[in-house]
């Protein structure tokens, strides 16, 4: 049973609890979503786009309130929460601006001059979104914006620890002009998803952002019911440092990127692969940064360390850390949970993590760094690709051509050269291997839950 509640990770205090939906309420929500589809899909694309622009306006107007909500729900720093909200605004405006172009008919050429054919993009119906807690607004935005622009309707099941942010998003969509039944927030259990929503013929697909385990479970149920899936799952992204004229700055870049959202991001740089001639200096700089990062109130501007999202997240992370230590990895910094209220943990820096160790193939979802020393480009590429995941990656070198050469050999859905991984509204986001299937954001996002209908005519 999923318990929807706000549990402040900085204090461990249960702030508010929300009632889980009944089976009848879930079935009713699916019927309402289906019934709303025809009217929403029939609206001109420009009208749906105007609604998305209004959503962005409301996010801007209510930024302080919305940031405070997720600070309380999952411990996100206020500054990071406001950054997430600004990104959401860009996403809604991007799909508002480009929806008509992305949905335009695509002409096809035939062998005969009189043949006329094109692909028409049409919405498919009610889509289920299952979203995680680490970026409560952003994860919904990248799913909801393209699908609402297309004309699909949405049922949204958010993480149980984000009941207030999920409710306020539903409120914002409705205030902006999305019909009440075209976007429905439900406090559903996993069992209700598997037993009611996915088997329903009124459901036409499911998008999941979350762990590999969650994605696999939902995909299995969706497959049994012949439903399309988009899966944005875990990652163990490599950051390759081939050379650097400023190792200290390189270490600061790696550290700051990894510590974003307290390390709780699927595309966070979890494996630092460093050329042997600069490895020792890099490791020393990174270790010093980790040791200097101590708990502070995440509402304070510049606070170096926020709690993990929940006590359960801390327990899971520390269990992984202890397993890596028990396997024989060397700890350069951290490795312990703080004995204070809240879900705070020390940033931990590992080296000598080897194949066969649990941490070598698992995603460590928190402020953990794994350092690897390599002697050649080939060794760096082999190590980068030796993972069941394939989400993002980054390659750094003072020689951009060298970075491009190495980056072209990485098996990942995203490759960043001489810049940390980032998320932008126009950049398609997604991975390969165990990191999932499908793409969100950018022009590819509107090619997922859509009927690419062939139209062919003569004369």
Tab-separated table of C-alpha atoms in Angstrom:
chain	number	residue	atom	x	y	z
A	1	UNK	CA	0.000	0.000	0.000
A	2	UNK	CA	1.366	3.420	-0.971
A	3	UNK	CA	1.179	6.006	1.811
A	4	UNK	CA	0.950	9.542	0.446
A	5	UNK	CA	2.444	11.843	3.020
A	6	UNK	CA	4.828	14.746	3.492
A	7	UNK	CA	7.733	13.625	5.664
A	8	UNK	CA	10.210	16.476	6.122
A	9	UNK	CA	13.638	14.879	5.419
A	10	UNK	CA	15.476	17.578	7.370
A	11	UNK	CA	13.617	16.713	10.599
A	12	UNK	CA	12.001	13.305	10.076
A	13	UNK	CA	8.630	14.836	10.969
A	14	UNK	CA	5.426	13.694	9.274
A	15	UNK	CA	3.792	16.958	8.238
A	16	UNK	CA	0.651	15.805	6.444
A	17	UNK	CA	-0.955	12.609	5.175
A	18	UNK	CA	-3.226	12.261	2.143
A	19	UNK	CA	-5.842	9.533	1.521
A	20	UNK	CA	-5.032	6.859	-1.042
A	21	UNK	CA	-7.642	6.504	-3.784
A	22	UNK	CA	-10.133	3.650	-3.774
A	23	UNK	CA	-10.348	1.204	-6.656
A	24	UNK	CA	-13.635	2.793	-7.700
A	25	UNK	CA	-12.040	6.255	-7.795
A	26	UNK	CA	-9.193	4.994	-9.978
A	27	UNK	CA	-11.564	3.328	-12.429
A	28	UNK	CA	-13.673	6.485	-12.512
A	29	UNK	CA	-10.584	8.618	-13.208
A	30	UNK	CA	-9.683	6.423	-16.178
A	31	UNK	CA	-13.198	6.747	-17.591
A	32	UNK	CA	-13.181	10.539	-17.122
A	33	UNK	CA	-9.798	10.840	-18.811
A	34	UNK	CA	-11.035	8.826	-21.773
A	35	UNK	CA	-14.249	10.841	-22.045
A	36	UNK	CA	-12.314	14.131	-22.044
A	37	UNK	CA	-10.017	13.081	-24.882
A	38	UNK	CA	-12.257	13.826	-27.868
A	39	UNK	CA	-12.941	17.429	-26.847
A	40	UNK	CA	-9.319	18.221	-25.891
A	41	UNK	CA	-7.879	16.600	-29.025
A	42	UNK	CA	-10.352	18.492	-31.227
A	43	UNK	CA	-9.141	21.884	-30.030
A	44	UNK	CA	-6.826	23.751	-32.408
A	45	UNK	CA	-3.158	23.201	-31.639
A	46	UNK	CA	-2.751	26.940	-31.130
A	47	UNK	CA	-5.373	26.877	-28.392
A	48	UNK	CA	-3.649	24.052	-26.555
A	49	UNK	CA	-0.356	25.925	-26.938
A	50	UNK	CA	-1.860	29.026	-25.359
A	51	UNK	CA	-2.837	26.925	-22.344
A	52	UNK	CA	0.760	25.720	-21.965
A	53	UNK	CA	2.000	29.310	-22.026
A	54	UNK	CA	-0.437	30.114	-19.253
A	55	UNK	CA	0.901	27.156	-17.244
A	56	UNK	CA	4.370	28.695	-17.536
A	57	UNK	CA	2.996	32.059	-16.367
A	58	UNK	CA	1.472	30.473	-13.272
A	59	UNK	CA	4.713	28.672	-12.435
A	60	UNK	CA	6.476	32.026	-12.520
A	61	UNK	CA	3.798	33.778	-10.450
A	62	UNK	CA	3.787	31.074	-7.762
A	63	UNK	CA	7.495	30.299	-7.743
A	64	UNK	CA	8.120	31.038	-4.060
A	65	UNK	CA	5.176	28.907	-2.933
A	66	UNK	CA	6.037	26.009	-5.238
A	67	UNK	CA	9.691	26.000	-4.210
A	68	UNK	CA	8.774	25.851	-0.537
A	69	UNK	CA	6.519	22.837	-1.149
A	70	UNK	CA	9.235	20.603	-2.591
A	71	UNK	CA	11.774	21.892	-0.074
A	72	UNK	CA	9.479	20.451	2.586
A	73	UNK	CA	8.567	17.291	0.662
A	74	UNK	CA	12.027	16.105	-0.385
A	75	UNK	CA	14.602	18.477	1.071
A	76	UNK	CA	15.553	20.316	-2.107
A	77	UNK	CA	17.442	23.554	-1.602
A	78	UNK	CA	15.267	26.590	-2.255
A	79	UNK	CA	17.697	27.880	-4.889
A	80	UNK	CA	17.655	24.522	-6.686
A	81	UNK	CA	13.860	24.365	-6.439
A	82	UNK	CA	13.543	27.758	-8.105
A	83	UNK	CA	15.973	26.643	-10.799
A	84	UNK	CA	13.783	23.610	-11.438
A	85	UNK	CA	10.731	25.855	-11.763
A	86	UNK	CA	12.479	28.100	-14.297
A	87	UNK	CA	13.338	25.038	-16.368
A	88	UNK	CA	9.694	23.960	-16.252
A	89	UNK	CA	8.643	27.336	-17.601
A	90	UNK	CA	11.069	26.929	-20.515
A	91	UNK	CA	9.694	23.459	-21.243
A	92	UNK	CA	6.049	24.551	-21.352
A	93	UNK	CA	6.885	27.553	-23.519
A	94	UNK	CA	9.041	25.462	-25.852
A	95	UNK	CA	6.239	23.029	-26.656
A	96	UNK	CA	3.754	25.883	-26.879
A	97	UNK	CA	5.955	27.580	-29.473
A	98	UNK	CA	6.819	24.496	-31.535
A	99	UNK	CA	3.741	22.263	-31.235
A	100	UNK	CA	2.266	23.180	-34.613
A	101	UNK	CA	5.574	22.626	-36.408
A	102	UNK	CA	6.180	19.310	-34.655
A	103	UNK	CA	2.685	18.109	-35.598
A	104	UNK	CA	2.842	19.261	-39.220
A	105	UNK	CA	2.125	16.685	-41.923
A	106	UNK	CA	5.273	14.991	-43.230
A	107	UNK	CA	5.214	14.501	-47.044
A	108	UNK	CA	6.451	11.197	-48.472
A	109	UNK	CA	7.851	10.779	-51.966
A	110	UNK	CA	6.660	7.968	-54.163
A	111	UNK	CA	7.976	6.616	-57.453
A	112	UNK	CA	5.022	7.881	-59.480
A	113	UNK	CA	4.400	11.584	-59.905
A	114	UNK	CA	0.707	11.219	-59.166
A	115	UNK	CA	1.276	9.426	-55.854
A	116	UNK	CA	0.489	11.638	-52.888
A	117	UNK	CA	1.335	10.476	-49.396
A	118	UNK	CA	2.096	11.984	-46.046
A	119	UNK	CA	2.314	11.105	-42.370
A	120	UNK	CA	-0.221	12.816	-40.155
A	121	UNK	CA	0.484	13.000	-36.412
A	122	UNK	CA	-2.559	12.471	-34.214
A	123	UNK	CA	-2.967	12.010	-30.453
A	124	UNK	CA	-3.869	8.553	-29.212
A	125	UNK	CA	-5.874	9.051	-26.010
A	126	UNK	CA	-5.433	8.828	-22.262
A	127	UNK	CA	-1.806	8.363	-21.119
A	128	UNK	CA	-0.606	7.396	-17.644
A	129	UNK	CA	2.445	9.119	-16.168
A	130	UNK	CA	4.305	7.625	-13.197
A	131	UNK	CA	6.748	10.156	-11.830
A	132	UNK	CA	9.522	10.119	-9.177
A	133	UNK	CA	10.285	12.378	-6.235
A	134	UNK	CA	13.706	13.783	-7.124
A	135	UNK	CA	12.499	16.544	-9.486
A	136	UNK	CA	8.783	16.793	-8.670
A	137	UNK	CA	7.864	19.558	-11.124
A	138	UNK	CA	10.408	18.999	-13.895
A	139	UNK	CA	9.690	15.297	-14.353
A	140	UNK	CA	5.998	16.063	-14.840
A	141	UNK	CA	6.725	18.959	-17.200
A	142	UNK	CA	8.754	16.917	-19.648
A	143	UNK	CA	5.975	14.297	-19.788
A	144	UNK	CA	2.921	16.536	-19.647
A	145	UNK	CA	3.952	19.379	-21.962
A	146	UNK	CA	4.373	17.393	-25.204
A	147	UNK	CA	1.382	15.162	-24.528
A	148	UNK	CA	-0.992	18.008	-23.725
A	149	UNK	CA	0.300	19.826	-26.811
A	150	UNK	CA	-0.471	16.744	-28.903
A	151	UNK	CA	-4.007	16.514	-27.531
A	152	UNK	CA	-3.588	13.462	-25.318
A	153	UNK	CA	-5.181	13.443	-21.886
A	154	UNK	CA	-3.213	12.581	-18.753
A	155	UNK	CA	-3.577	10.612	-15.550
A	156	UNK	CA	-0.669	11.409	-13.250
A	157	UNK	CA	0.515	9.131	-10.447
A	158	UNK	CA	3.274	10.939	-8.584
A	159	UNK	CA	5.612	9.572	-5.926
A	160	UNK	CA	3.912	9.028	-2.534
A	161	UNK	CA	6.175	11.614	-0.898
A	162	UNK	CA	5.040	14.363	-3.303
A	163	UNK	CA	1.299	14.606	-2.633
A	164	UNK	CA	1.145	18.380	-2.237
A	165	UNK	CA	3.243	19.292	-5.268
A	166	UNK	CA	1.244	16.857	-7.410
A	167	UNK	CA	-2.018	18.389	-6.201
A	168	UNK	CA	-0.869	21.940	-6.847
A	169	UNK	CA	0.241	21.008	-10.370
A	170	UNK	CA	-3.233	19.691	-11.129
A	171	UNK	CA	-4.632	22.959	-9.787
A	172	UNK	CA	-2.308	24.987	-12.037
A	173	UNK	CA	-3.186	22.997	-15.164
A	174	UNK	CA	-6.885	23.507	-14.540
A	175	UNK	CA	-6.488	27.204	-13.794
A	176	UNK	CA	-4.493	27.583	-17.022
A	177	UNK	CA	-7.329	26.094	-19.073
A	178	UNK	CA	-6.721	22.352	-19.264
A	179	UNK	CA	-10.151	20.736	-18.769
A	180	UNK	CA	-10.585	19.124	-15.365
A	181	UNK	CA	-10.722	15.618	-16.790
A	182	UNK	CA	-7.902	16.122	-19.303
A	183	UNK	CA	-5.361	16.188	-16.462
A	184	UNK	CA	-6.155	14.104	-13.382
A	185	UNK	CA	-3.889	13.618	-10.378
A	186	UNK	CA	-4.455	10.314	-8.564
A	187	UNK	CA	-3.078	8.994	-5.284
A	188	UNK	CA	-2.922	5.448	-6.610
A	189	UNK	CA	-1.148	2.353	-5.350
A	190	UNK	CA	1.191	0.256	-7.472
A	191	UNK	CA	-1.421	-2.494	-7.371
A	192	UNK	CA	-4.082	-0.163	-8.781
A	193	UNK	CA	-1.753	0.730	-11.639
A	194	UNK	CA	-1.163	-2.940	-12.425
A	195	UNK	CA	-4.715	-4.190	-11.845
A	196	UNK	CA	-6.907	-1.305	-13.009
A	197	UNK	CA	-5.159	1.334	-15.126
A	198	UNK	CA	-2.838	-0.662	-17.390
A	199	UNK	CA	-5.343	-3.436	-18.244
A	200	UNK	CA	-8.004	-0.878	-19.138
A	201	UNK	CA	-8.706	-0.554	-22.883
A	202	UNK	CA	-9.196	3.156	-22.170
A	203	UNK	CA	-5.487	3.549	-21.382
A	204	UNK	CA	-3.170	4.048	-24.371
A	205	UNK	CA	0.298	4.088	-22.857
A	206	UNK	CA	2.451	4.721	-19.829
A	207	UNK	CA	5.510	6.867	-19.215
A	208	UNK	CA	7.716	6.013	-16.239
A	209	UNK	CA	10.615	7.954	-14.807
A	210	UNK	CA	12.231	6.140	-11.923
A	211	UNK	CA	14.454	3.276	-10.925
A	212	UNK	CA	15.395	0.344	-13.118
A	213	UNK	CA	13.336	-1.899	-10.848
A	214	UNK	CA	10.220	0.278	-11.095
A	215	UNK	CA	10.532	0.650	-14.852
A	216	UNK	CA	10.961	-3.082	-15.364
A	217	UNK	CA	7.881	-3.865	-13.269
A	218	UNK	CA	5.665	-1.359	-15.081
A	219	UNK	CA	6.989	-2.345	-18.499
A	220	UNK	CA	6.155	-5.997	-17.780
A	221	UNK	CA	2.563	-5.079	-16.949
A	222	UNK	CA	2.322	-2.746	-19.937
A	223	UNK	CA	3.693	-5.441	-22.221
A	224	UNK	CA	1.106	-7.954	-21.025
A	225	UNK	CA	-1.551	-5.421	-21.978
A	226	UNK	CA	0.084	-4.320	-25.259
A	227	UNK	CA	0.625	-0.741	-24.108
A	228	UNK	CA	3.315	1.602	-25.406
A	229	UNK	CA	5.916	2.625	-22.809
A	230	UNK	CA	8.508	5.350	-22.399
A	231	UNK	CA	11.048	4.486	-19.718
A	232	UNK	CA	13.496	6.995	-18.255
A	233	UNK	CA	15.382	4.920	-15.702
A	234	UNK	CA	18.685	4.808	-13.858
A	235	UNK	CA	22.188	5.680	-14.887
A	236	UNK	CA	25.801	5.254	-13.883
A	237	UNK	CA	27.111	8.019	-16.070
A	238	UNK	CA	30.842	8.257	-16.807
A	239	UNK	CA	32.701	11.559	-16.730
A	240	UNK	CA	36.002	11.181	-18.570
A	241	UNK	CA	38.813	13.651	-17.908
A	242	UNK	CA	41.448	13.030	-20.577
A	243	UNK	CA	43.634	16.019	-19.699
A	244	UNK	CA	43.302	19.393	-18.021
A	245	UNK	CA	45.309	22.589	-17.777
A	246	UNK	CA	43.451	23.360	-14.525
A	247	UNK	CA	42.899	20.195	-12.517
A	248	UNK	CA	41.525	22.067	-9.512
A	249	UNK	CA	38.831	23.680	-11.626
A	250	UNK	CA	38.052	20.309	-13.244
A	251	UNK	CA	37.582	18.748	-9.810
A	252	UNK	CA	35.319	21.607	-8.735
A	253	UNK	CA	33.201	21.134	-11.876
A	254	UNK	CA	32.851	17.402	-11.321
A	255	UNK	CA	32.031	17.875	-7.642
A	256	UNK	CA	29.419	20.581	-8.167
A	257	UNK	CA	27.710	18.591	-10.905
A	258	UNK	CA	27.579	15.400	-8.862
A	259	UNK	CA	26.294	17.189	-5.758
A	260	UNK	CA	23.343	18.784	-7.537
A	261	UNK	CA	20.119	17.612	-5.857
A	262	UNK	CA	22.379	15.908	-3.267
A	263	UNK	CA	23.447	13.400	-5.903
A	264	UNK	CA	19.893	12.210	-6.477
A	265	UNK	CA	19.725	12.444	-10.264
A	266	UNK	CA	19.752	9.649	-12.819
A	267	UNK	CA	22.083	11.617	-15.136
A	268	UNK	CA	24.463	12.645	-12.373
A	269	UNK	CA	28.191	11.855	-12.982
A	270	UNK	CA	28.681	8.783	-10.829
A	271	UNK	CA	31.947	7.432	-12.278
A	272	UNK	CA	34.958	9.749	-12.596
A	273	UNK	CA	37.417	8.317	-15.134
A	274	UNK	CA	40.669	10.279	-14.970
A	275	UNK	CA	43.944	10.086	-16.924
A	276	UNK	CA	46.743	8.688	-14.749
A	277	UNK	CA	49.071	11.691	-15.090
A	278	UNK	CA	46.556	13.997	-13.369
A	279	UNK	CA	44.706	11.431	-11.272
A	280	UNK	CA	46.454	12.002	-7.939
A	281	UNK	CA	45.953	15.764	-8.047
A	282	UNK	CA	42.333	15.373	-9.112
A	283	UNK	CA	41.603	12.822	-6.366
A	284	UNK	CA	43.155	15.069	-3.709
A	285	UNK	CA	41.110	18.089	-4.809
A	286	UNK	CA	37.872	16.121	-4.971
A	287	UNK	CA	38.481	14.534	-1.588
A	288	UNK	CA	39.058	17.941	0.006
A	289	UNK	CA	35.792	19.231	-1.436
A	290	UNK	CA	33.884	16.222	-0.095
A	291	UNK	CA	35.348	16.589	3.391
A	292	UNK	CA	34.439	20.282	3.487
A	293	UNK	CA	30.770	19.609	2.661
A	294	UNK	CA	28.776	19.498	5.907
A	295	UNK	CA	25.060	19.628	6.756
A	296	UNK	CA	23.327	22.979	6.829
A	297	UNK	CA	19.802	24.264	6.504
A	298	UNK	CA	18.918	23.813	2.804
A	299	UNK	CA	16.951	27.076	2.918
A	300	UNK	CA	20.236	28.962	3.394
A	301	UNK	CA	21.687	30.329	0.163
A	302	UNK	CA	24.905	28.474	-0.637
A	303	UNK	CA	24.242	25.644	1.820
A	304	UNK	CA	26.752	22.921	0.853
A	305	UNK	CA	24.802	19.836	1.875
A	306	UNK	CA	21.081	19.102	1.944
A	307	UNK	CA	19.495	15.909	3.281
A	308	UNK	CA	18.561	13.022	1.074
A	309	UNK	CA	14.900	12.944	0.166
A	310	UNK	CA	13.747	10.745	3.058
A	311	UNK	CA	14.960	8.496	5.880
A	312	UNK	CA	14.253	5.536	3.593
A	313	UNK	CA	16.497	7.034	0.917
A	314	UNK	CA	19.255	7.467	3.481
A	315	UNK	CA	18.924	3.844	4.607
A	316	UNK	CA	19.076	2.603	1.025
A	317	UNK	CA	22.094	4.772	0.178
A	318	UNK	CA	24.025	3.832	3.314
A	319	UNK	CA	23.305	0.141	2.707
A	320	UNK	CA	24.915	0.512	-0.724
A	321	UNK	CA	27.873	2.412	0.720
A	322	UNK	CA	28.488	-0.262	3.339
A	323	UNK	CA	28.336	-2.944	0.642
A	324	UNK	CA	30.976	-1.144	-1.452
A	325	UNK	CA	33.199	-0.781	1.621
A	326	UNK	CA	32.736	-4.461	2.524
A	327	UNK	CA	33.749	-5.452	-1.008
A	328	UNK	CA	37.124	-3.822	-0.436
A	329	UNK	CA	36.894	-0.413	-2.092
A	330	UNK	CA	39.087	2.289	-0.596
A	331	UNK	CA	37.328	5.217	1.097
A	332	UNK	CA	39.047	8.573	0.581
A	333	UNK	CA	36.351	10.646	2.310
A	334	UNK	CA	33.028	10.178	4.083
A	335	UNK	CA	31.262	6.889	4.142
A	336	UNK	CA	29.118	7.474	7.235
A	337	UNK	CA	25.643	8.795	7.999
A	338	UNK	CA	25.474	11.802	10.304
A	339	UNK	CA	24.127	11.071	13.773
A	340	UNK	CA	21.753	14.012	13.680
A	341	UNK	CA	18.033	14.423	12.933
A	342	UNK	CA	17.122	14.245	9.284
A	343	UNK	CA	18.316	12.260	6.277
A	344	UNK	CA	21.820	13.740	6.063
A	345	UNK	CA	24.759	11.642	4.835
A	346	UNK	CA	28.423	12.401	4.269
A	347	UNK	CA	29.575	12.670	0.657
A	348	UNK	CA	31.714	9.589	0.052
A	349	UNK	CA	34.667	9.229	-2.323
A	350	UNK	CA	35.673	5.707	-3.391
A	351	UNK	CA	38.583	4.381	-5.384
A	352	UNK	CA	39.610	0.820	-6.262
A	353	UNK	CA	36.019	-0.106	-7.135
A	354	UNK	CA	36.444	-3.183	-9.318
A	355	UNK	CA	34.300	-5.472	-11.490
A	356	UNK	CA	32.338	-7.888	-9.347
A	357	UNK	CA	31.799	-5.362	-6.580
A	358	UNK	CA	28.216	-4.321	-6.026
A	359	UNK	CA	28.972	-0.631	-6.514
A	360	UNK	CA	30.649	-1.250	-9.860
A	361	UNK	CA	27.372	-2.123	-11.580
A	362	UNK	CA	24.764	-0.462	-9.335
A	363	UNK	CA	23.584	3.121	-9.396
A	364	UNK	CA	24.530	4.855	-6.137
A	365	UNK	CA	21.689	7.328	-5.674
A	366	UNK	CA	23.220	9.943	-3.420
A	367	UNK	CA	26.453	11.919	-2.917
A	368	UNK	CA	28.916	9.162	-3.861
A	369	UNK	CA	31.948	9.489	-6.127
A	370	UNK	CA	33.789	6.545	-7.706
A	371	UNK	CA	37.254	7.359	-9.054
A	372	UNK	CA	38.994	5.342	-11.767
A	373	UNK	CA	42.521	5.803	-13.109
A	374	UNK	CA	43.182	5.035	-16.785
A	375	UNK	CA	46.292	5.080	-18.948
A	376	UNK	CA	44.782	5.491	-22.417
A	377	UNK	CA	41.756	6.577	-24.397
A	378	UNK	CA	40.923	2.959	-25.165
A	379	UNK	CA	40.940	2.072	-21.473
A	380	UNK	CA	38.724	5.072	-20.696
A	381	UNK	CA	36.186	4.059	-23.342
A	382	UNK	CA	36.188	0.415	-22.270
A	383	UNK	CA	35.546	1.401	-18.662
A	384	UNK	CA	32.883	3.954	-19.595
A	385	UNK	CA	30.963	1.336	-21.575
A	386	UNK	CA	31.353	-1.437	-18.974
A	387	UNK	CA	27.981	-0.804	-17.352
A	388	UNK	CA	24.434	-2.115	-17.769
A	389	UNK	CA	23.291	1.512	-18.043
A	390	UNK	CA	23.571	3.939	-20.923
A	391	UNK	CA	21.969	7.245	-20.050
A	392	UNK	CA	24.413	10.145	-20.270
A	393	UNK	CA	28.144	10.784	-20.390
A	394	UNK	CA	30.638	13.619	-20.597
A	395	UNK	CA	34.157	13.858	-21.984
A	396	UNK	CA	36.581	16.652	-21.102
A	397	UNK	CA	39.844	17.628	-22.798
A	398	UNK	CA	41.710	20.811	-23.634
A	399	UNK	CA	41.672	19.397	-27.170
A	400	UNK	CA	38.047	19.436	-28.362
A	401	UNK	CA	38.796	17.111	-31.292
A	402	UNK	CA	40.157	14.572	-28.816
A	403	UNK	CA	37.012	14.860	-26.696
A	404	UNK	CA	34.869	14.383	-29.803
A	405	UNK	CA	36.861	11.319	-30.865
A	406	UNK	CA	36.429	9.636	-27.498
A	407	UNK	CA	32.826	10.766	-27.093
A	408	UNK	CA	31.836	9.155	-30.400
A	409	UNK	CA	32.705	5.750	-28.910
A	410	UNK	CA	30.515	6.009	-25.783
A	411	UNK	CA	27.416	3.787	-25.619
A	412	UNK	CA	24.954	6.259	-24.125
A	413	UNK	CA	21.853	8.148	-25.108
A	414	UNK	CA	23.556	11.489	-24.463
A	415	UNK	CA	27.153	12.657	-24.841
A	416	UNK	CA	28.362	16.045	-23.594
A	417	UNK	CA	31.731	17.423	-24.655
A	418	UNK	CA	33.671	19.838	-22.440
A	419	UNK	CA	30.537	20.647	-20.489
A	420	UNK	CA	28.763	18.873	-17.630
A	421	UNK	CA	25.574	17.034	-18.436
A	422	UNK	CA	22.635	19.366	-18.447
A	423	UNK	CA	18.948	19.419	-19.212
A	424	UNK	CA	17.499	21.912	-21.665
A	425	UNK	CA	14.031	22.078	-23.103
A	426	UNK	CA	15.292	21.524	-26.681
A	427	UNK	CA	17.695	18.623	-25.916
A	428	UNK	CA	16.195	15.122	-26.251
A	429	UNK	CA	16.633	13.213	-22.979
A	430	UNK	CA	16.903	9.440	-22.781
A	431	UNK	CA	19.160	6.427	-22.737
A	432	UNK	CA	19.956	2.959	-24.025
A	433	UNK	CA	20.506	-0.435	-22.408
A	434	UNK	CA	19.038	-0.598	-18.870
A	435	UNK	CA	18.542	3.166	-18.786
A	436	UNK	CA	15.299	2.834	-20.705
A	437	UNK	CA	13.591	3.426	-24.027
A	438	UNK	CA	12.113	6.499	-25.672
A	439	UNK	CA	12.956	10.178	-25.519
A	440	UNK	CA	11.585	13.188	-23.700
A	441	UNK	CA	12.121	16.891	-24.418
A	442	UNK	CA	13.138	18.380	-27.742
A	443	UNK	CA	11.371	17.538	-31.007
A	444	UNK	CA	11.565	13.777	-30.356
A	445	UNK	CA	9.240	14.009	-27.358
A	446	UNK	CA	6.190	14.497	-29.541
A	447	UNK	CA	6.924	11.328	-31.527
A	448	UNK	CA	6.261	8.948	-28.620
A	449	UNK	CA	2.560	8.760	-27.712
A	450	UNK	CA	1.297	9.632	-31.161
A	451	UNK	CA	-0.382	7.903	-34.082
A	452	UNK	CA	1.844	8.453	-37.100
A	453	UNK	CA	-1.006	7.911	-39.501
A	454	UNK	CA	-0.234	7.241	-43.122
A	455	UNK	CA	-2.425	9.035	-45.659
A	456	UNK	CA	-2.024	7.898	-49.284
A	457	UNK	CA	-4.098	9.087	-52.201
A	458	UNK	CA	-4.154	8.919	-55.984
A	459	UNK	CA	-5.017	11.608	-58.458
